[in-house]
Structures are given as C-alpha cells and as structure tokens.
Amino acid sequence: MNKLQTRLIISFTFVILVILCGVSTIFSILIIRFPQQERLTYLELNTQARSIITILRRLPNFVPSKVTRLTLLEDLSQRHEIRIAWATADHHIIFDSAHLWDTEPGFDLFAKLTPNVDQRWTGQIRDSGRIWLIVAHPTIEPTNARHFLILAKPITRPVLNTLMQLRETIATPLLQAGIIALTIGIMLSIAISRSIAKPLATISQAALALADGDYEVRVSTEGPQEIKDLTIIFNKMAQQIQASHQAQNDLVANVAHDLRTPLTSIQGYAQALLDGTADEPASRDQAAQTIYEESRRMQEMTKSLLDLARFQAGEIKLHLTAVDIIKLADVRIDFYQKQVHDAGLTLALHTTHKPIIVQADKERLIQVLDNLLNNAIANTRAGGKVTVAPTISDSWAKIAITDTGIGIPQNELPRIFERFYRGDKSRRGAGTGLGLSIVKEIITAHNGTIEVESIVGVGSKFTVSLPIDQPSIT
Ligand code: ADP
C-alpha cells in the first residue's frame, strides 16, 4: 500500500471515479430538472388547445349558446382524456371538466401559472394528489369578449418516471462509457506510474550499491524529465564519489610509499650506528647526515600534506597586505644566490617596472616563489640560466620564472599540478611531488592563476598571475 506505484494507481482510479460520478450526477440533475416528457406534454397540450379553439370557431356564431359550448368541451375532454376548463378574461373559471376549480370559491388558477409572451399561460399545479401540467390559451370571441381555454394533463411521479427514462436511455451507455474510461484510465495510470516508479526503484538500488562500495554503478537516464534530472545528478554524484575514493586511495598509497623509502633508510643507518657497523667517524657522519636529510624530507612532506588538507578544508586564512612583488622576488633571488652559484647556474631578476603592488599573503607568496625557484634550479644543468620577471598586464600582476633546464614533455604538462605527480624516473629529483599542488592552491586562494609552457631540452616557464585590485578574500 505504501508503494508509490500502488498509491499512484489508487489515486488515478479515485480521480476517474470521482469524475464519472460527477458527470452522471450533473446529467441526472439536468434531466430531472427539465424532463423531456414534460416538454412533450406541454407541446401536446398546446397543439390540442389550438385545434379545440379551431373547432369552437367553426361552430355557428362561434359560441351559439353557453350550454352547447360546455357540452362540447365536456365531450372533447372525455374523448382526448384531458382536463378542459374555461375562464373569463378576468381569470374567473366558469367551467372545469373535473368540476373542481369552478366550484371552489375564490380559487385563482392563474396565480399559479406563468404568462408567456403571447399571453398564453403555462405551469404546474398540485391538485387532488396529482401534479397537473397546464396551458391556458386566450380566445377572442366574435363579440370581442376575451376568454381562456385551459387544458391540463396530470403527470404521475415525475421523478420516478424520469429516472426510469434515464435508466433506459442514458444510464446504460453512460455506464459502458464509464467502464471503458475506467479501464483506459487504470491502464494509463499503470503505464505512467511505472514510468515514474521503475526509474526511481533503479536509482534507489544504485544508491544502495554505491553505499555498499560499488563506485562504478551508474543509472541510465529514462522516464519523465524530473527523473532524468535526478538520474543525471545521481550519476554525477557517483562519479565524484568514485573520483574522491580513488584520490583517497592514491593518496594513502603515495604517502605510504613516500614515507617508507626515507624510513627504511633512517632505520638502516640507525641500525648501523647501534650495532657499531658505522663506527668510523666518516661513516658515522654519513649515517647522521642521511638520517637528518631523510627525516627533514619526511617533515617537509607531512607539512605539505597538512597544508594541502587545510587548503582543501578551507581552513587556511590568508593575511593580506600590500606586497611589492619586485622587492619580494629580489629578496628571494638573493637568498638562492649561493645555491645557484654552487650549481653553476645564474639567477637574475628581469624587470623594467617600478614597484608592482598586490594585496597578498606575503608568507604564502614566498612559499610559491621558493617552490618554483627550487624546481627551476633542480631541473637546470650547470651553465644554465634562471630568470624571474615580474610585469603588469591589464589588471594583472605577473611573475614569470623561466629556466633553460631539461623541460617537461607535453604529455606530462597537464599532470604536474596533481598531488604526488613527479616527472619520469630519469628526471626525478628528491621532491615529494606536492610542491606544485600547494603552489596552485595558494594562487587559487588569491583568485589568481598559474600557467606553464615548456619544451624538452630548451626549458620551462611558469607564469603566476595575481589580480591587482584584489577584492577582500575571506
Ligand atoms: P617535486 O618537485 O617535489 O617533485 P612538484 O609538484 O614541485 O614536485 O613538481 C612536479 C614535477 O614537475 C616534478 O617532479 C618535475 O618532474 C616537474 N617539474 C616541475 N618544475 C619543473 C621545471 N622547472 N623543469 C622541469 N620539470 C619540472
């Protein structure tokens, strides 16, 4: 009973039944109110009245004597089985074939009838336990006196008659039409409710499968538009859950893998120190140095991971201040001078601009520059060149970091901003593959963009764009 399909079918059937009942009730009321039989009787009475008036006119002198006329009316009444009466112009009844109205003093038949436009009177009155249909026709006699010829016919139990007539004529076809309509309606309601309930059931089964861990489940779009929309939304949701589940799996696998390597190395050297294998000062120094380097790498990685998680959770708040990116680049270049000199590289600032001020989080911007500079230095061979070029273009402040390094293959370019993505093994440094993901998060949080161009063997260019009129970032 609670099933949508059952409910829909019951509702449809109920609506159809209500409509059918309504239609038959209105029909019945209309027919009872204006019964055809009555209309026919009035017609018959009018015709008879006209022919009786013609008969009366044909009498010599129209009305030779009152007695003759009344006898004739009495005679016609018996012959045609109708009640006939005669009234004066002032509505006084002087003859009634039923001998009732003419004997009742003060009886005013016309008070109960309705005059028609041609001064005929028609109506119904209840008299001696019967309902009489009455027509009163005016007659003008040769003497110019006005009289009324009144014809009346009883109707017995009109409602019952009408209902019987109704049953015989209209009820059966109405019932047949009703049954056909009901059958078609129920069939249609089954079809419509199926088209709604079936896809809904499919979606709920798919949702159950998704909850049970089947992330590949998808639903085919069918049914009415609203159900199609729901299906599309469900599929999109399933796709996102699958992607985020995959990303989570990848993350765990990457973290586990990237932590195991330095841990194994730390463990190995610590073991050597403990069991005295690295007793020589030189090997002791190397062991300590490796333990220090590897633990620093692990610390960097956990810090980066934490940063990324906090960016994604929207927990990182930027502390915006006016930052001159030329000055900032200059300071960072100075910081790296010794490192690039040792590597046999040159690192220079290229700019023709005066200060370029942006509203930014200075520490985060340093993090971006450091990451990009570190990558450029690490991927450029001795003799190479790294340049930092801040410029202004429209309402954007841009910083381009260009190197003449090994470059990045075109097929890798779309992936380098992914977490843990590191170039192929031959080009891999000691990085974690998290640097560029963090850079992108920071730039995006500043409403900026980062683009990369690269040619293998020629070098790479990373361009960071930051809006100059930074709206307040929360
Ligand atoms: P990491 O440097 O720690 O490996 P990143 O996310 O910073 O991680 O960089 C991802 C990958 O992109 C690097 O492993 C490297 O292969 C490539 N890459 C980044 N910058 C450069 C560059 N300037 N030149 C060549 N390859 C680069």
XYZ file of C-alpha atoms and ligand atoms in Angstrom:
501
model
C 0.000 0.000 0.000
C 2.907 2.281 0.722
C 4.456 1.622 -2.660
C 4.467 4.640 -4.926
C 3.090 2.672 -7.856
C 0.102 1.332 -5.843
C -0.591 4.781 -4.477
C -0.489 6.329 -7.929
C -2.846 3.704 -9.382
C -5.310 4.158 -6.497
C -5.161 7.935 -6.868
C -5.728 7.781 -10.617
C -8.669 5.351 -10.195
C -10.158 7.537 -7.483
C -9.913 10.644 -9.651
C -11.528 8.851 -12.611
C -14.366 7.546 -10.395
C -14.974 10.995 -8.940
C -15.127 12.485 -12.449
C -17.551 9.771 -13.618
C -19.805 10.234 -10.561
C -19.729 13.994 -11.063
C -20.662 13.723 -14.731
C -23.558 11.304 -14.093
C -24.854 13.401 -11.184
C -24.857 16.559 -13.300
C -26.609 14.645 -16.116
C -29.254 13.316 -13.732
C -29.878 16.726 -12.188
C -30.225 18.341 -15.608
C -32.630 15.685 -16.805
C -34.738 15.673 -13.630
C -34.989 19.438 -13.758
C -36.061 19.615 -17.378
C -37.736 16.315 -18.108
C -38.305 15.664 -21.720
C -41.665 14.071 -21.009
C -42.980 17.330 -19.585
C -41.856 19.281 -22.588
C -43.648 16.813 -24.850
C -46.826 17.065 -22.765
C -46.788 20.879 -22.983
C -46.346 20.610 -26.729
C -49.231 18.178 -26.989
C -51.480 20.385 -24.818
C -50.679 23.484 -26.901
C -51.482 21.652 -30.139
C -54.721 20.316 -28.691
C -55.672 23.758 -27.387
C -55.169 25.260 -30.833
C -57.266 22.573 -32.519
C -60.071 22.888 -29.913
C -60.136 26.666 -30.489
C -60.432 25.983 -34.237
C -63.292 23.569 -33.575
C -65.024 26.143 -31.397
C -64.587 28.827 -34.069
C -66.211 26.599 -36.653
C -69.426 26.441 -34.584
C -72.142 28.737 -35.975
C -71.705 32.156 -34.315
C -68.597 30.716 -32.692
C -70.460 30.174 -29.441
C -74.163 29.568 -30.124
C -75.003 29.016 -26.542
C -73.110 28.504 -23.371
C -74.662 25.088 -22.898
C -73.610 23.861 -26.349
C -70.076 25.042 -25.796
C -69.719 23.441 -22.392
C -71.216 20.187 -23.598
C -68.743 20.212 -26.450
C -65.832 20.809 -24.077
C -67.073 18.053 -21.772
C -67.270 15.769 -24.760
C -63.754 16.701 -26.024
C -62.344 16.210 -22.521
C -63.636 12.650 -22.358
C -62.578 11.849 -25.898
C -58.986 13.115 -25.533
C -58.656 12.168 -21.865
C -57.599 15.662 -20.863
C -58.966 18.093 -18.367
C -60.523 21.113 -20.045
C -61.586 24.329 -18.354
C -62.952 27.689 -19.491
C -62.215 31.019 -17.844
C -63.278 34.596 -18.332
C -60.839 37.393 -19.211
C -60.565 38.310 -15.534
C -59.415 34.741 -14.764
C -62.702 33.549 -13.278
C -63.171 29.841 -14.019
C -66.656 29.139 -15.264
C -66.188 25.529 -16.332
C -63.898 22.667 -15.329
C -64.374 19.176 -16.763
C -63.120 17.803 -13.453
C -65.703 20.013 -11.678
C -63.285 21.264 -9.061
C -61.905 24.699 -9.962
C -65.335 26.015 -10.990
C -66.888 25.035 -7.654
C -64.174 26.400 -5.431
C -64.991 29.993 -4.483
C -62.054 32.413 -4.727
C -59.847 29.822 -6.460
C -57.260 31.622 -8.627
C -55.641 29.192 -11.057
C -53.780 31.960 -12.915
C -51.935 32.985 -9.769
C -50.038 29.697 -10.031
C -49.290 29.878 -13.740
C -46.720 31.916 -15.614
C -47.739 34.149 -18.520
C -45.843 33.697 -21.812
C -45.035 36.486 -24.255
C -48.036 35.744 -26.436
C -50.229 35.884 -23.282
C -50.502 32.145 -23.042
C -50.195 30.807 -19.538
C -48.337 27.631 -18.603
C -47.299 25.914 -15.410
C -47.788 23.119 -12.961
C -50.112 22.900 -10.027
C -50.697 20.259 -7.400
C -54.356 19.378 -7.206
C -56.257 16.340 -5.844
C -52.998 14.487 -5.165
C -51.662 14.915 -8.695
C -49.340 17.265 -10.496
C -51.062 18.890 -13.444
C -49.314 20.388 -16.468
C -51.472 23.279 -17.592
C -51.713 25.562 -20.645
C -54.211 28.415 -20.894
C -54.842 29.887 -24.383
C -56.661 33.220 -24.846
C -59.617 33.242 -27.274
C -61.338 36.256 -28.710
C -64.981 35.746 -29.489
C -66.966 37.458 -32.240
C -68.447 39.683 -29.521
C -64.836 40.705 -28.769
C -65.053 39.159 -25.315
C -61.811 37.556 -24.149
C -61.860 34.076 -22.644
C -59.317 31.430 -21.801
C -59.366 27.804 -22.880
C -57.458 25.785 -20.276
C -56.059 22.306 -20.909
C -54.490 20.188 -18.182
C -52.911 16.762 -18.035
C -51.651 15.005 -14.928
C -48.145 13.637 -14.564
C -47.692 10.806 -12.150
C -44.484 10.501 -10.000
C -42.387 12.605 -12.381
C -39.031 11.908 -10.733
C -39.506 8.159 -10.888
C -40.655 8.428 -14.479
C -37.662 10.488 -15.373
C -35.291 8.142 -13.600
C -36.804 5.152 -15.397
C -36.459 7.000 -18.658
C -32.915 7.942 -17.729
C -32.010 4.363 -16.934
C -33.465 3.149 -20.200
C -31.899 5.769 -22.398
C -28.735 7.257 -20.924
C -27.631 5.182 -17.934
C -26.516 2.107 -19.881
C -24.337 3.953 -22.428
C -23.076 6.160 -19.598
C -22.105 3.098 -17.572
C -20.449 1.480 -20.591
C -18.523 4.673 -21.336
C -17.579 4.829 -17.644
C -16.235 1.272 -17.623
C -14.255 1.914 -20.819
C -12.890 5.197 -19.402
C -12.026 3.494 -16.117
C -10.223 0.636 -17.890
C -8.269 3.032 -20.130
C -7.585 5.264 -17.113
C -6.264 2.397 -14.993
C -4.094 1.154 -17.877
C -2.749 4.660 -18.413
C -2.166 5.134 -14.688
C -0.248 1.826 -14.554
C 1.883 2.949 -17.510
C 2.505 6.428 -16.066
C 3.186 5.187 -12.543
C 5.537 2.546 -13.934
C 7.424 5.184 -15.875
C 7.922 7.062 -12.586
C 8.280 4.225 -10.101
C 10.597 1.994 -12.163
C 13.411 4.505 -12.656
C 13.045 5.571 -9.014
C 13.463 1.945 -7.920
C 16.527 1.668 -10.189
C 18.021 4.816 -8.632
C 17.418 3.553 -5.097
C 19.033 0.199 -5.967
C 22.001 2.044 -7.453
C 22.246 4.243 -4.334
C 22.274 1.104 -2.202
C 25.025 -0.403 -4.359
C 27.004 2.846 -4.070
C 26.600 2.773 -0.287
C 27.902 -0.815 -0.349
C 31.065 0.327 -2.127
C 30.238 -0.248 -5.791
C 31.615 3.094 -7.035
C 31.208 2.180 -10.698
C 27.434 1.953 -10.531
C 25.580 4.323 -12.916
C 21.896 4.658 -13.847
C 20.611 5.047 -17.430
C 18.522 8.199 -17.919
C 14.880 7.346 -18.598
C 11.399 8.421 -17.541
C 9.969 11.929 -17.144
C 12.267 14.979 -17.196
C 12.402 15.324 -13.380
C 13.506 11.676 -13.041
C 16.055 12.195 -15.832
C 17.444 15.206 -13.952
C 17.618 13.143 -10.769
C 19.430 10.368 -12.655
C 21.940 12.837 -14.110
C 22.572 14.286 -10.629
C 22.931 10.784 -9.165
C 25.440 9.769 -11.854
C 27.425 12.962 -11.293
C 27.432 12.334 -7.552
C 28.534 8.696 -8.071
C 31.315 9.880 -10.382
C 32.533 12.391 -7.795
C 32.403 9.820 -5.007
C 34.347 7.415 -7.209
C 36.926 10.091 -8.047
C 37.340 11.135 -4.440
C 37.560 7.497 -3.335
C 40.206 6.912 -5.984
C 42.068 10.059 -4.915
C 41.938 8.923 -1.291
C 43.312 5.502 -2.239
C 46.056 7.091 -4.325
C 46.909 9.463 -1.506
C 47.222 6.685 1.045
C 49.308 4.591 -1.367
C 51.555 7.555 -2.226
C 52.017 8.631 1.375
C 52.779 5.057 2.440
C 55.242 4.644 -0.412
C 56.939 8.017 0.041
C 57.302 7.577 3.783
C 58.594 4.018 3.555
C 61.676 4.955 1.495
C 63.149 7.526 3.937
C 62.034 5.428 6.915
C 63.878 2.367 5.599
C 66.936 4.486 5.059
C 66.727 6.042 8.570
C 66.178 2.626 10.089
C 69.170 1.181 8.211
C 71.596 3.915 9.267
C 70.288 3.975 12.856
C 70.815 0.194 12.997
C 74.393 0.650 11.683
C 75.080 3.209 14.422
C 73.609 0.938 17.071
C 75.387 -2.280 16.156
C 78.727 -0.466 15.587
C 78.892 -1.107 11.795
C 79.258 2.667 11.318
C 81.956 3.126 13.876
C 84.379 5.050 11.719
C 83.970 8.835 12.099
C 83.347 9.184 8.357
C 80.632 6.521 8.201
C 79.124 7.836 11.462
C 78.949 11.309 9.904
C 77.361 9.929 6.745
C 74.812 7.968 8.792
C 73.920 11.039 10.845
C 73.759 13.195 7.722
C 71.430 10.732 5.954
C 69.199 10.362 8.995
C 68.999 14.145 9.207
C 68.267 14.601 5.451
C 65.649 11.858 5.303
C 63.850 12.996 8.441
C 63.838 16.559 7.060
C 62.286 15.277 3.826
C 59.633 13.413 5.833
C 58.912 16.512 7.850
C 58.570 18.556 4.633
C 56.235 16.020 3.200
C 53.982 15.844 6.244
C 53.947 19.646 6.388
C 52.980 19.836 2.697
C 50.279 17.212 3.146
C 48.881 19.065 6.114
C 48.942 22.314 4.141
C 47.062 20.725 1.257
C 44.467 19.178 3.553
C 43.924 22.525 5.281
C 43.609 24.355 1.949
C 41.019 21.844 0.803
C 39.066 22.117 4.033
C 39.114 25.913 3.607
C 40.904 26.236 6.928
C 43.775 28.372 5.665
C 43.172 32.086 6.131
C 45.221 34.468 4.034
C 46.694 37.508 5.763
C 46.550 40.059 3.003
C 48.907 43.023 2.976
C 50.282 45.246 0.241
C 53.230 43.321 -1.208
C 55.700 44.640 -3.772
C 56.382 41.559 -5.877
C 59.544 43.070 -7.409
C 61.082 43.580 -3.985
C 59.926 40.132 -2.850
C 61.461 38.461 -5.933
C 64.700 40.390 -5.352
C 64.940 39.164 -1.747
C 64.311 35.531 -2.738
C 66.846 35.721 -5.588
C 69.461 36.929 -3.086
C 68.554 34.029 -0.828
C 69.216 31.484 -3.596
C 72.395 33.109 -4.971
C 74.823 30.847 -3.097
C 72.868 27.696 -4.088
C 72.761 28.623 -7.805
C 76.402 29.656 -7.753
C 77.376 26.266 -6.335
C 75.280 24.584 -9.033
C 76.994 26.595 -11.745
C 73.846 28.481 -12.720
C 72.878 32.115 -12.986
C 69.739 33.520 -11.379
C 68.618 37.049 -12.250
C 65.712 39.472 -11.907
C 64.409 40.945 -15.156
C 62.093 43.887 -14.859
C 61.570 47.369 -16.254
C 58.851 48.204 -13.768
C 58.765 50.249 -10.618
C 57.140 48.541 -7.648
C 54.236 46.234 -8.505
C 51.930 46.135 -5.534
C 49.418 43.356 -4.958
C 47.239 42.506 -1.999
C 48.611 39.130 -0.967
C 49.687 36.908 1.903
C 53.449 37.595 1.870
C 54.498 34.307 3.522
C 52.369 32.278 1.096
C 53.775 34.208 -1.864
C 57.318 33.419 -0.636
C 56.254 29.746 -0.489
C 55.133 29.970 -4.154
C 58.366 31.644 -5.323
C 60.524 29.208 -3.343
C 58.767 26.195 -4.826
C 59.054 27.485 -8.387
C 62.696 28.579 -7.934
C 63.649 25.281 -6.310
C 62.089 23.369 -9.216
C 63.808 25.571 -11.786
C 67.222 25.224 -10.079
C 66.801 21.468 -9.569
C 65.869 20.878 -13.208
C 68.552 23.044 -14.848
C 72.021 21.777 -15.578
C 75.248 23.684 -14.842
C 75.740 26.618 -17.176
C 72.002 27.192 -17.364
C 70.055 30.302 -16.522
C 67.029 31.029 -14.336
C 65.231 34.391 -14.571
C 62.425 35.941 -12.571
C 60.425 38.559 -14.494
C 57.607 40.489 -12.742
C 55.357 42.510 -15.136
C 51.944 44.150 -15.280
C 49.425 43.214 -17.956
C 45.922 44.782 -17.828
C 44.864 44.487 -14.224
C 47.102 41.506 -13.546
C 50.483 41.365 -11.857
C 52.502 38.577 -13.427
C 55.651 36.801 -12.300
C 57.336 34.593 -14.902
C 60.009 32.143 -13.713
C 61.920 30.883 -16.720
C 64.703 28.340 -16.836
C 66.875 26.874 -19.550
C 66.550 23.452 -17.969
C 65.581 19.971 -19.094
C 61.942 20.915 -19.812
C 58.752 18.925 -19.311
C 57.269 16.634 -22.002
C 53.933 17.917 -23.402
C 52.027 14.842 -22.195
C 53.147 15.500 -18.604
C 52.209 19.179 -18.553
C 48.524 18.697 -17.615
C 49.521 16.465 -14.705
C 52.309 18.344 -12.970
C 49.898 20.173 -10.633
C 48.432 16.875 -9.390
C 49.346 15.700 -5.898
C 52.361 13.377 -5.799
C 52.925 13.775 -9.517
C 56.598 13.634 -10.260
C 58.282 13.586 -13.624
C 59.542 10.294 -15.048
C 62.173 8.479 -13.018
C 65.120 9.655 -15.113
C 64.280 13.298 -14.321
C 63.064 12.812 -10.752
C 64.810 14.708 -8.014
C 64.348 14.223 -4.326
C 60.998 16.076 -4.335
C 57.703 14.827 -2.998
C 55.504 15.764 -5.950
C 53.419 18.016 -3.686
C 55.108 21.376 -4.343
C 53.163 22.462 -7.435
C 49.814 21.267 -5.920
C 50.396 23.610 -2.983
C 51.504 26.433 -5.313
C 48.254 26.056 -7.255
C 46.134 26.042 -4.066
C 47.839 29.242 -2.838
C 47.440 31.036 -6.180
C 43.794 29.967 -6.472
C 43.115 31.230 -2.939
C 44.430 34.614 -4.148
C 41.977 34.490 -7.096
C 44.972 34.091 -9.396
C 46.114 31.578 -11.997
C 49.281 29.669 -12.842
C 50.285 28.575 -16.353
C 53.181 26.546 -17.667
C 54.924 26.371 -21.031
C 57.792 24.005 -21.639
C 59.922 22.480 -24.368
C 62.046 19.424 -23.580
C 65.731 20.325 -23.783
C 65.028 24.061 -24.055
C 63.446 24.947 -20.721
C 60.257 25.808 -18.826
C 58.333 28.941 -17.999
C 55.870 29.151 -15.090
C 53.693 32.301 -15.083
C 51.809 33.305 -11.932
C 49.049 35.919 -12.410
C 47.564 37.807 -9.467
C 44.751 40.370 -9.669
C 45.987 43.868 -8.821
C 42.646 45.085 -7.462
C 42.211 42.188 -5.123
C 38.732 42.069 -3.621
C 38.805 41.144 0.038
C 39.399 37.431 0.462
C 37.905 35.702 3.444
P 58.613 17.874 -6.813
O 59.391 18.987 -7.368
O 58.641 17.775 -5.369
O 58.812 16.571 -7.494
P 56.441 19.403 -7.842
O 54.968 19.279 -7.643
O 57.040 20.684 -7.446
O 57.075 18.189 -7.120
O 56.751 19.148 -9.357
C 56.159 18.039 -10.024
C 57.015 17.599 -11.182
O 57.020 18.593 -12.194
C 58.448 17.417 -10.847
O 58.691 16.117 -10.363
C 59.153 17.655 -12.178
O 59.175 16.460 -12.921
C 58.247 18.624 -12.874
N 58.776 19.999 -12.873
C 58.395 20.998 -12.070
N 59.047 22.157 -12.338
C 59.904 21.838 -13.366
C 60.863 22.609 -14.104
N 61.115 23.908 -13.881
N 61.533 21.953 -15.086
C 61.302 20.674 -15.363
N 60.415 19.886 -14.687
C 59.732 20.476 -13.690
